[in-house]
Coordinates of C-alpha atoms (C1' of nucleotides) in Angstrom, one line a residue:
Chain I
M1 CA 0.0 0.0 0.0
M2 CA 1.0 3.7 0.0
P3 CA 3.2 4.1 -3.1
M4 CA 6.6 5.5 -2.5
D5 CA 7.5 8.6 -4.5
D6 CA 11.2 9.0 -4.5
A7 CA 11.1 12.5 -6.0
Q8 CA 9.5 13.8 -2.9
I9 CA 12.2 12.4 -0.6
D10 CA 14.6 15.4 -1.0
R11 CA 16.2 15.3 2.5
P12 CA 15.9 13.2 5.7
H13 CA 13.6 14.6 8.3
F14 CA 15.6 13.0 11.1
I15 CA 19.4 13.0 11.7
A16 CA 20.5 10.7 14.5
A17 CA 22.4 12.4 17.3
P18 CA 26.1 11.6 17.1
S19 CA 26.3 10.2 20.6
G20 CA 23.8 9.4 23.3
G21 CA 20.2 9.5 22.4
P22 CA 17.7 12.2 21.4
I23 CA 18.8 15.5 20.0
F24 CA 17.0 17.5 22.6
K25 CA 19.0 15.8 25.3
E26 CA 22.2 16.7 23.5
V27 CA 21.0 20.3 23.1
K28 CA 20.2 20.3 26.8
R29 CA 23.8 19.3 27.6
R30 CA 25.2 22.0 25.3
M31 CA 23.0 24.6 27.0
L32 CA 24.2 23.4 30.5
A33 CA 27.7 23.7 29.2
A34 CA 27.1 27.3 28.0
L35 CA 25.6 28.1 31.4
A36 CA 28.5 26.5 33.3
A37 CA 30.9 28.4 31.1
G38 CA 29.2 31.7 32.1
E39 CA 28.0 32.5 28.6
W40 CA 24.6 33.2 30.1
K41 CA 24.7 34.7 33.6
P42 CA 22.1 34.4 36.4
G43 CA 19.2 36.8 35.9
E44 CA 20.0 37.4 32.2
A45 CA 17.7 36.4 29.4
I46 CA 19.0 33.6 27.1
P47 CA 18.6 34.2 23.3
A48 CA 15.0 33.9 22.0
E49 CA 13.8 30.5 20.8
P50 CA 14.2 31.1 17.0
R51 CA 17.8 32.2 17.5
L52 CA 18.7 29.3 19.7
A53 CA 17.1 26.9 17.3
E54 CA 19.1 28.3 14.4
R55 CA 22.3 28.2 16.5
F56 CA 21.9 24.5 17.4
G57 CA 20.6 23.7 13.9
I58 CA 17.3 22.3 15.2
S59 CA 13.6 23.1 15.0
I60 CA 11.9 25.3 17.6
G61 CA 9.8 22.3 18.9
T62 CA 13.0 20.3 19.7
L63 CA 14.6 23.3 21.3
R64 CA 11.5 23.8 23.5
K65 CA 11.8 20.2 24.7
A66 CA 15.3 20.9 25.9
I67 CA 14.3 24.1 27.6
D68 CA 11.3 22.3 29.1
E69 CA 13.6 20.0 31.0
L70 CA 15.9 22.8 32.1
V71 CA 12.9 24.7 33.4
G72 CA 11.7 21.5 35.2
E73 CA 15.1 21.3 36.9
N74 CA 14.9 24.9 38.0
V75 CA 17.9 26.0 35.9
L76 CA 15.8 28.3 33.6
V77 CA 12.6 30.3 34.1
R78 CA 10.2 31.1 31.3
Q79 CA 8.0 34.2 31.1
Q80 CA 5.5 34.5 28.3
G81 CA 6.0 37.7 26.4
R82 CA 9.3 38.5 28.1
G83 CA 11.9 35.7 27.5
T84 CA 13.6 32.8 29.2
F85 CA 15.9 33.7 32.1
V86 CA 18.7 32.0 34.0
A87 CA 17.4 31.3 37.5
T88 CA 18.6 33.4 40.4
H89 CA 18.3 32.9 44.1
S90 CA 15.8 35.6 45.0
R91 CA 14.1 35.4 48.4
D92 CA 10.9 34.2 46.9
R93 CA 12.5 31.5 44.9
M94 CA 14.6 30.4 47.9
L95 CA 11.5 30.2 50.0
F96 CA 9.6 28.3 47.3
L97 CA 12.4 25.8 46.4
F98 CA 14.8 25.4 49.2
F99 CA 13.2 26.3 52.5
N100 CA 11.3 23.3 53.7
I101 CA 9.8 24.3 57.1
I102 CA 6.2 25.4 57.5
R103 CA 4.0 26.3 60.5
H104 CA 1.5 23.8 61.7
D105 CA -1.2 25.9 60.1
G106 CA 0.6 25.3 56.7
V107 CA 1.9 28.9 56.3
K108 CA 5.5 29.4 55.2
V109 CA 7.3 32.4 56.5
Y110 CA 10.7 33.8 55.7
P111 CA 13.3 33.2 58.4
D112 CA 15.4 35.8 60.3
V113 CA 19.0 34.5 60.2
A114 CA 21.6 35.3 62.8
L115 CA 25.2 34.1 62.5
V116 CA 26.4 32.7 65.8
D117 CA 29.7 31.1 64.9
F118 CA 32.2 31.0 62.1
R119 CA 35.5 29.2 61.8
K120 CA 38.1 27.8 59.4
T121 CA 38.7 24.2 60.2
R122 CA 39.1 20.8 58.6
A123 CA 36.3 18.5 57.3
D124 CA 35.2 15.6 59.5
D125 CA 34.8 12.2 57.9
E126 CA 31.1 12.6 57.0
T127 CA 31.5 16.1 55.6
A128 CA 34.5 15.1 53.5
E129 CA 32.5 12.2 52.0
R130 CA 29.4 14.3 51.3
L131 CA 31.4 17.1 49.7
R132 CA 33.6 14.7 47.9
L133 CA 36.7 16.2 49.5
A134 CA 39.9 14.6 50.7
P135 CA 39.9 13.6 54.4
R136 CA 40.4 16.6 56.7
A137 CA 40.3 19.0 53.7
P138 CA 40.2 22.7 54.7
V139 CA 36.6 24.0 55.1
F140 CA 34.7 26.9 56.4
A141 CA 32.1 25.9 59.1
Y142 CA 29.5 28.3 60.4
R143 CA 26.4 28.1 62.5
N144 CA 23.2 30.1 61.9
A145 CA 20.2 30.5 64.3
L146 CA 16.9 30.9 62.5
R147 CA 13.9 32.7 63.9
L148 CA 10.3 32.1 62.5
D149 CA 7.6 34.5 63.8
G150 CA 10.1 35.7 66.4
R151 CA 10.7 32.2 67.8
L152 CA 14.0 30.4 67.6
V153 CA 13.2 27.2 65.7
I154 CA 16.2 26.1 63.6
V155 CA 20.0 25.8 64.1
D156 CA 21.9 25.3 60.9
D157 CA 25.5 23.9 60.9
I158 CA 26.9 24.7 57.5
T159 CA 30.1 23.5 56.0
V160 CA 31.6 24.6 52.6
P161 CA 35.0 23.8 50.9
A162 CA 37.5 26.5 51.6
E163 CA 39.0 26.0 48.1
L164 CA 35.7 27.2 46.5
F165 CA 35.0 30.0 48.9
A166 CA 38.2 32.0 49.1
G167 CA 37.6 35.1 51.1
L168 CA 34.5 34.0 52.9
G169 CA 34.2 35.3 56.4
A170 CA 31.8 36.2 59.2
A171 CA 31.5 39.8 57.8
R172 CA 30.4 38.8 54.4
L173 CA 27.8 36.4 55.8
R174 CA 26.5 39.1 58.1
Q175 CA 26.5 41.9 55.6
R176 CA 24.7 40.0 52.8
T177 CA 21.4 41.6 51.9
N178 CA 20.0 38.6 50.1
T179 CA 19.9 34.8 50.7
I180 CA 22.9 32.7 51.4
Y181 CA 22.6 30.9 48.0
H182 CA 22.5 34.3 46.4
L183 CA 25.8 35.1 48.0
Y184 CA 27.2 31.8 46.8
Q185 CA 26.0 32.6 43.3
Y186 CA 27.2 36.2 42.9
G187 CA 30.1 36.1 45.3
F188 CA 31.7 32.8 44.3
G189 CA 30.1 31.9 41.0
L190 CA 28.4 28.8 42.4
S191 CA 24.7 28.3 41.4
V192 CA 22.9 25.9 43.6
V193 CA 20.2 24.2 41.5
R194 CA 19.5 21.0 43.4
T195 CA 19.6 19.7 47.0
A196 CA 19.3 16.3 48.5
E197 CA 18.0 15.9 52.0
T198 CA 17.6 13.1 54.6
V199 CA 15.7 13.5 57.8
R200 CA 16.1 11.8 61.2
A201 CA 14.8 12.4 64.7
V202 CA 17.4 13.0 67.3
G203 CA 17.7 14.1 70.9
A204 CA 18.8 17.7 71.1
P205 CA 22.6 18.1 71.8
A206 CA 23.3 20.4 74.7
D207 CA 24.6 23.4 72.8
V208 CA 21.7 23.3 70.3
A209 CA 19.2 22.8 73.1
R210 CA 20.5 25.9 74.8
L211 CA 20.1 28.0 71.6
L212 CA 16.6 26.6 70.9
E213 CA 15.6 26.9 74.6
V214 CA 14.5 23.4 74.9
P215 CA 15.7 20.6 77.3
T216 CA 18.7 18.6 76.3
D217 CA 17.7 15.3 74.5
S218 CA 14.2 16.6 73.6
P219 CA 13.2 15.4 70.1
L220 CA 14.3 17.5 67.1
L221 CA 14.4 16.9 63.4
L222 CA 17.9 16.6 62.0
I223 CA 18.0 17.4 58.3
R224 CA 21.2 16.7 56.4
R225 CA 21.3 18.6 53.1
V226 CA 23.9 18.5 50.3
A227 CA 23.6 21.4 47.8
F228 CA 24.7 20.8 44.2
T229 CA 25.7 23.2 41.4
L230 CA 24.9 22.9 37.7
N231 CA 27.8 20.5 37.2
D232 CA 26.5 18.3 40.0
R233 CA 29.4 19.4 42.2
P234 CA 28.5 19.3 46.0
V235 CA 29.3 22.8 47.4
E236 CA 27.6 22.8 50.8
F237 CA 26.8 20.3 53.5
R238 CA 24.2 21.5 56.0
R239 CA 22.9 19.9 59.2
S240 CA 19.7 21.6 60.4
Y241 CA 18.2 21.0 63.9
V242 CA 14.5 21.8 63.9
N243 CA 12.2 22.2 66.8
T244 CA 8.9 20.9 65.5
A245 CA 6.7 22.0 68.4
H246 CA 5.2 24.7 66.2
H247 CA 6.6 23.9 62.8
E248 CA 7.0 20.9 60.5
Y249 CA 8.6 19.5 57.4
P250 CA 6.2 19.1 54.4
R251 CA 6.5 16.9 51.3
E252 CA 4.3 15.8 48.4
P253 CA 5.9 12.6 47.3
G254 CA 5.2 11.1 43.9
Y255 CA 5.1 14.4 42.2
Chain J
M1 CA 1.1 43.1 3.7
M2 CA 0.3 39.4 3.2
P3 CA -2.7 39.4 0.9
M4 CA -5.7 37.5 2.4
D5 CA -6.9 34.7 0.3
D6 CA -10.3 33.7 1.6
A7 CA -10.5 30.6 -0.5
Q8 CA -7.6 29.1 1.5
I9 CA -9.2 29.8 4.8
D10 CA -11.4 26.7 4.9
R11 CA -11.2 26.1 8.7
P12 CA -9.5 27.6 11.6
H13 CA -6.3 25.9 12.9
F14 CA -7.2 26.9 16.4
I15 CA -10.5 26.6 18.2
A16 CA -10.5 28.1 21.7
A17 CA -11.6 25.8 24.5
P18 CA -15.2 26.6 25.5
S19 CA -14.3 27.1 29.1
G20 CA -11.0 27.3 31.0
G21 CA -7.9 27.7 29.0
P22 CA -6.0 25.4 26.6
I23 CA -7.5 22.5 24.8
F24 CA -5.0 20.0 26.2
K25 CA -6.1 20.9 29.7
E26 CA -9.8 20.3 28.8
V27 CA -8.8 17.0 27.2
K28 CA -6.9 16.1 30.4
R29 CA -10.1 16.8 32.4
R30 CA -12.2 14.6 30.1
M31 CA -9.6 11.8 30.4
L32 CA -9.7 12.0 34.2
A33 CA -13.5 11.9 34.1
A34 CA -13.3 8.7 31.9
L35 CA -10.9 7.2 34.4
A36 CA -13.0 8.2 37.4
A37 CA -16.1 6.7 35.6
G38 CA -14.3 3.4 35.3
E39 CA -14.2 3.4 31.5
W40 CA -10.5 2.6 31.6
K41 CA -9.6 0.3 34.6
P42 CA -6.3 0.0 36.5
G43 CA -3.8 -2.1 34.6
E44 CA -5.6 -1.8 31.3
A45 CA -4.3 0.0 28.2
I46 CA -6.2 3.1 27.1
P47 CA -6.9 3.4 23.4
A48 CA -3.9 4.2 21.1
E49 CA -3.0 7.8 20.5
P50 CA -4.5 8.2 17.0
R51 CA -7.9 6.8 18.2
L52 CA -8.0 9.1 21.2
A53 CA -7.0 12.1 19.1
E54 CA -9.9 11.3 16.8
R55 CA -12.3 10.7 19.7
F56 CA -11.5 14.1 21.2
G57 CA -11.3 15.8 17.8
I58 CA -7.7 17.1 18.3
S59 CA -4.3 16.4 16.9
I60 CA -2.0 13.8 18.2
G61 CA 0.4 16.4 19.5
T62 CA -2.2 18.1 21.6
L63 CA -3.4 14.7 22.9
R64 CA 0.2 13.8 23.9
K65 CA 0.4 17.0 25.9
A66 CA -2.6 16.0 27.9
I67 CA -1.2 12.5 28.4
D68 CA 2.2 14.0 29.4
E69 CA 0.6 15.7 32.3
L70 CA -1.3 12.6 33.4
V71 CA 1.9 10.6 33.3
G72 CA 3.7 13.3 35.3
E73 CA 0.9 12.9 37.9
N74 CA 1.3 9.2 38.1
V75 CA -2.1 8.5 36.7
L76 CA -1.0 6.9 33.5
V77 CA 2.2 4.9 32.5
R78 CA 3.6 4.9 28.9
Q79 CA 5.5 2.1 27.4
Q80 CA 7.0 2.6 23.9
G81 CA 5.8 -0.1 21.6
R82 CA 3.1 -1.4 24.0
G83 CA 0.7 1.3 24.8
T84 CA -0.4 3.6 27.6
F85 CA -1.7 2.0 30.8
V86 CA -3.7 3.1 33.8
A87 CA -1.3 3.0 36.8
T88 CA -1.7 0.2 39.3
H89 CA -0.2 -0.2 42.8
S90 CA 2.3 -2.9 42.2
R91 CA 5.0 -3.5 44.9
D92 CA 7.6 -1.8 42.8
R93 CA 5.5 1.2 42.1
M94 CA 4.5 1.5 45.8
L95 CA 8.1 1.3 46.8
F96 CA 9.1 3.9 44.3
L97 CA 6.3 6.4 44.8
F98 CA 4.8 6.0 48.3
F99 CA 7.3 4.4 50.6
N100 CA 9.7 7.0 51.9
I101 CA 12.1 5.3 54.3
I102 CA 15.6 4.2 53.4
R103 CA 18.5 2.7 55.2
H104 CA 21.4 5.0 56.3
D105 CA 23.4 3.5 53.4
G106 CA 20.7 4.7 51.0
V107 CA 19.1 1.4 50.1
K108 CA 15.4 1.1 50.0
V109 CA 14.0 -2.3 51.0
Y110 CA 10.4 -3.6 51.0
P111 CA 8.8 -3.7 54.4
D112 CA 7.2 -6.8 56.1
V113 CA 3.9 -5.7 57.4
A114 CA 2.1 -7.2 60.4
L115 CA -1.4 -6.1 61.5
V116 CA -1.4 -5.6 65.2
D117 CA -4.8 -3.9 65.8
F118 CA -8.1 -3.3 63.9
R119 CA -11.3 -1.6 65.1
K120 CA -14.4 0.2 64.0
T121 CA -14.6 3.5 65.8
R122 CA -15.3 7.2 65.3
A123 CA -13.0 9.9 63.8
D124 CA -11.1 12.1 66.2
D125 CA -11.1 15.9 65.4
E126 CA -7.9 15.9 63.4
T127 CA -8.8 12.8 61.4
A128 CA -12.2 14.1 60.6
E129 CA -10.7 17.3 59.4
R130 CA -8.0 15.7 57.3
L131 CA -10.4 13.2 55.7
R132 CA -13.1 16.0 55.3
L133 CA -15.6 14.0 57.3
A134 CA -18.3 15.1 59.8
P135 CA -17.1 15.2 63.4
R136 CA -17.0 11.7 64.9
A137 CA -17.9 10.1 61.6
P138 CA -17.6 6.3 61.5
V139 CA -14.1 5.1 60.5
F140 CA -12.0 2.0 60.4
A141 CA -8.7 2.4 62.4
Y142 CA -5.9 -0.1 62.3
R143 CA -2.3 -0.4 63.3
N144 CA 0.5 -2.0 61.3
A145 CA 4.0 -2.8 62.6
L146 CA 6.6 -2.7 59.8
R147 CA 9.9 -4.6 59.7
L148 CA 12.9 -3.7 57.6
D149 CA 15.7 -6.2 57.3
G150 CA 14.2 -8.0 60.2
R151 CA 14.1 -5.0 62.5
L152 CA 10.9 -3.4 63.7
V153 CA 11.2 0.2 62.5
I154 CA 7.8 1.7 61.8
V155 CA 4.4 1.8 63.5
D156 CA 1.6 2.9 61.2
D157 CA -1.8 4.2 62.6
I158 CA -4.1 4.2 59.7
T159 CA -7.7 5.6 59.5
V160 CA -10.1 5.3 56.6
P161 CA -13.8 6.4 56.3
A162 CA -16.1 3.4 57.0
E163 CA -18.5 4.7 54.3
L164 CA -16.0 4.1 51.5
F165 CA -14.6 0.8 52.8
A166 CA -17.7 -1.3 53.5
G167 CA -16.7 -4.8 54.4
L168 CA -13.1 -4.0 55.4
G169 CA -11.9 -6.1 58.3
A170 CA -8.7 -7.6 59.8
A171 CA -9.0 -10.7 57.7
R172 CA -8.9 -8.8 54.4
L173 CA -6.0 -6.8 55.5
R174 CA -4.1 -9.9 56.6
Q175 CA -5.0 -12.0 53.6
R176 CA -4.0 -9.4 51.0
T177 CA -1.2 -10.6 48.7
N178 CA -0.3 -7.2 47.4
T179 CA 0.1 -3.7 48.8
I180 CA -2.5 -1.9 50.9
Y181 CA -3.1 0.6 48.1
H182 CA -3.6 -2.3 45.7
L183 CA -6.3 -3.5 48.1
Y184 CA -7.9 -0.1 48.1
Q185 CA -7.8 0.0 44.3
Y186 CA -9.2 -3.5 43.5
G187 CA -11.2 -4.1 46.6
F188 CA -12.9 -0.7 46.9
G189 CA -12.4 1.1 43.6
L190 CA -10.2 3.8 45.2
S191 CA -7.0 4.7 43.3
V192 CA -4.5 6.6 45.4
V193 CA -2.5 8.8 43.0
R194 CA -1.2 11.5 45.4
T195 CA -0.2 11.8 49.0
A196 CA 0.7 14.8 51.2
E197 CA 3.0 14.4 54.2
T198 CA 4.3 16.5 57.0
V199 CA 7.1 15.4 59.4
R200 CA 7.7 16.2 63.0
A201 CA 10.0 14.8 65.7
V202 CA 8.2 13.5 68.8
G203 CA 9.0 11.5 71.9
A204 CA 7.9 7.9 71.6
P205 CA 4.4 7.2 73.2
A206 CA 4.5 4.3 75.6
D207 CA 2.6 1.8 73.4
V208 CA 4.6 2.6 70.3
A209 CA 7.9 2.5 72.2
R210 CA 7.0 -1.0 73.4
L211 CA 6.4 -2.2 69.9
L212 CA 9.6 -0.6 68.5
E213 CA 11.6 -1.8 71.6
V214 CA 12.9 1.7 72.4
P215 CA 12.6 3.7 75.6
T216 CA 9.5 5.8 76.1
D217 CA 10.1 9.4 75.0
S218 CA 13.0 8.5 72.8
P219 CA 13.0 10.6 69.6
L220 CA 11.0 9.3 66.6
L221 CA 9.8 10.8 63.3
L222 CA 6.1 11.3 63.2
I223 CA 4.9 11.4 59.6
R224 CA 1.3 12.4 58.9
R225 CA 0.1 11.4 55.5
V226 CA -3.2 12.0 53.7
A227 CA -3.8 9.9 50.5
F228 CA -5.9 11.3 47.7
T229 CA -7.7 9.6 44.8
L230 CA -8.1 10.8 41.2
N231 CA -10.9 13.2 42.2
D232 CA -8.8 14.6 45.0
R233 CA -10.9 12.9 47.6
P234 CA -8.9 12.1 50.8
V235 CA -9.4 8.4 51.5
E236 CA -6.7 7.6 54.1
F237 CA -5.1 9.4 57.0
R238 CA -1.9 7.7 58.3
R239 CA 0.3 8.6 61.3
S240 CA 3.7 6.8 61.0
Y241 CA 6.2 6.6 63.9
V242 CA 9.6 5.8 62.6
N243 CA 12.7 4.9 64.5
T244 CA 15.6 6.6 62.6
A245 CA 18.4 4.9 64.4
H246 CA 19.2 2.9 61.3
H247 CA 16.8 4.4 58.7
E248 CA 15.8 7.9 57.5
Y249 CA 13.5 9.9 55.4
P250 CA 14.8 11.1 52.0
R251 CA 13.8 14.0 49.9
E252 CA 15.0 15.9 46.8
P253 CA 13.3 19.2 47.0
G254 CA 13.0 21.6 44.1
Y255 CA 12.5 18.8 41.6
Chain D
dC1 C1' 15.1 -16.0 13.1
dC2 C1' 13.1 -12.7 10.6
dC3 C1' 9.4 -9.9 9.2
dA4 C1' 5.3 -7.1 9.5
dA5 C1' 2.1 -4.6 12.2
dT6 C1' 1.2 -1.8 16.1
dT7 C1' 2.3 1.7 19.4
dT8 C1' 4.8 5.2 21.6
dG9 C1' 9.0 8.5 21.0
dT10 C1' 11.3 12.1 18.4
dT11 C1' 11.7 15.7 15.0
dC12 C1' 10.4 18.9 11.7
dG13 C1' 7.8 23.0 10.0
dT14 C1' 4.0 26.2 10.2
dA15 C1' 0.3 28.9 11.9
dT16 C1' -2.0 31.2 15.4
dG17 C1' -2.9 32.8 20.4
dT18 C1' -1.5 35.6 24.3
dA19 C1' 1.4 38.4 27.2
dT20 C1' 4.9 42.0 27.5
dA21 C1' 7.4 46.1 26.5
Chain O
dT1 C1' 0.1 50.4 17.8
dT2 C1' 3.7 47.6 16.8
dA3 C1' 7.1 44.4 17.6
dT4 C1' 8.8 40.6 20.2
dA5 C1' 8.6 36.6 23.0
dC6 C1' 6.8 32.4 24.7
dA7 C1' 2.4 29.2 24.5
dT8 C1' -0.6 26.3 22.0
dA9 C1' -2.1 23.7 18.1
dC10 C1' -1.9 21.2 13.8
dG11 C1' -0.1 17.5 10.7
dA12 C1' 3.4 14.8 8.7
dA13 C1' 7.4 11.8 8.7
dC14 C1' 10.5 8.7 10.7
dA15 C1' 12.8 6.1 14.9
dA16 C1' 12.5 2.6 18.3
dA17 C1' 10.4 -0.9 21.1
dT18 C1' 7.1 -4.6 21.4
dT19 C1' 4.3 -8.3 19.8
dG20 C1' 2.8 -12.1 17.1
dG21 C1' 3.1 -14.7 13.0

DNA sequence: CCCAATTTGTTCGTATGTATA
DNA sequence: TTATACATACGAACAAATTGG
């Protein structure tokens, strides 16, 4: 059935990707490379779809599929009528994506952060492993106390590789006017796009209990978080102690 | 510019959806309605894309966009070369989507479930609110003890509306050969497609502590979960107490 | 084992709708 | 108003996986 008409077959509609699956996946990789190379900077608009399609030698539909995935992974943000932008760590975005504590009534509020300790030290075994560093590699370690609705609820113990954060100090952490990840992004060129967390219940250590004004050994959430950049490099390991008397940790799995 | 040629305008390429936005969203709603009405049953294949496109009077591309969203919401499952299927609650799928406890080494294992209590009772205030029931509505309440690698790690207190689960009893829960949600699906026609959870740290209540063989008041995770069906009806409220000495609760936010 | 039919996955190109500046 | 950008829709062709003869 369906007679073939060779005269109409002037060129192939499909050219197999040279290596590794669909074209849109390859284009996605090339866009990630351009982002990692700093060709498109946080907050800037990337070129319009027709231009990018021409640059990569593909159709707009295929380009959109690549962008769709990058938007789904929080690397890009689309705005109809304006353009497509490289994601930045604004307060709203941080609250939406990376701050995972809500009140019992379901409301999420922005935390007031106070730096209570900062030191240059060496990575303990777990930190070195999570940050993929050599044992006892130099790191900056600092502790924040977070207030929600005026109440001290969270203590964050944060560790970052000294190598990647040359010049970080208590002053810069205190003086920042935006989020911590915004400082990482604009101060050190490290864009956090993904985090992985695990949660346990523990008894409050004495020093944390004192800060949170709860009895030692009272139950707290202990959240361990590793933050990754575009290239999947781990750049921060964070242990968060959370008093869940008035707040909790939400999740919608399977979505 | 661009001379109009009325003879070529035989039909519009785009027909606005009668109510509420894009066509593919409307098609998605109609597919959800067909699923809720039981036209396509769990495990069955839905009609092939060309047939569905014809049925809804749209192009294949638009139909695929509707199916894309339903796949993203775990309602349908696509398999290249075979078809598109209504999701079922197999063990693997349950483990992947709805079981959120892993060992400290990151491995997820299937739990051994033992029913330790079953009763018909009335909803307490919180349960009634979460299940959108009248105060003190009749419910079935049961408790499971879950073993991982031979160790008792989790106690689940589960409540379901009696109205939706006529005939449920300890025997049916014990005799099931598949997951609990599989029983809900095939025994009562209730397909869980989404859950919402919140996590707190609490001291172990005496009865739970006895089951888990830990001291009373030792720190446990308390996970509250509401399970929703296709129509967004809440059908199960579950309180899970988890001993995180050897296991934990994982999450990848912002994904 | 291979072939053909079926089904989803990918790509192309075009036209039109909608939001923004 | 006009131009630009992303969003939606259509239709066609081919690729890849599966199934059954």
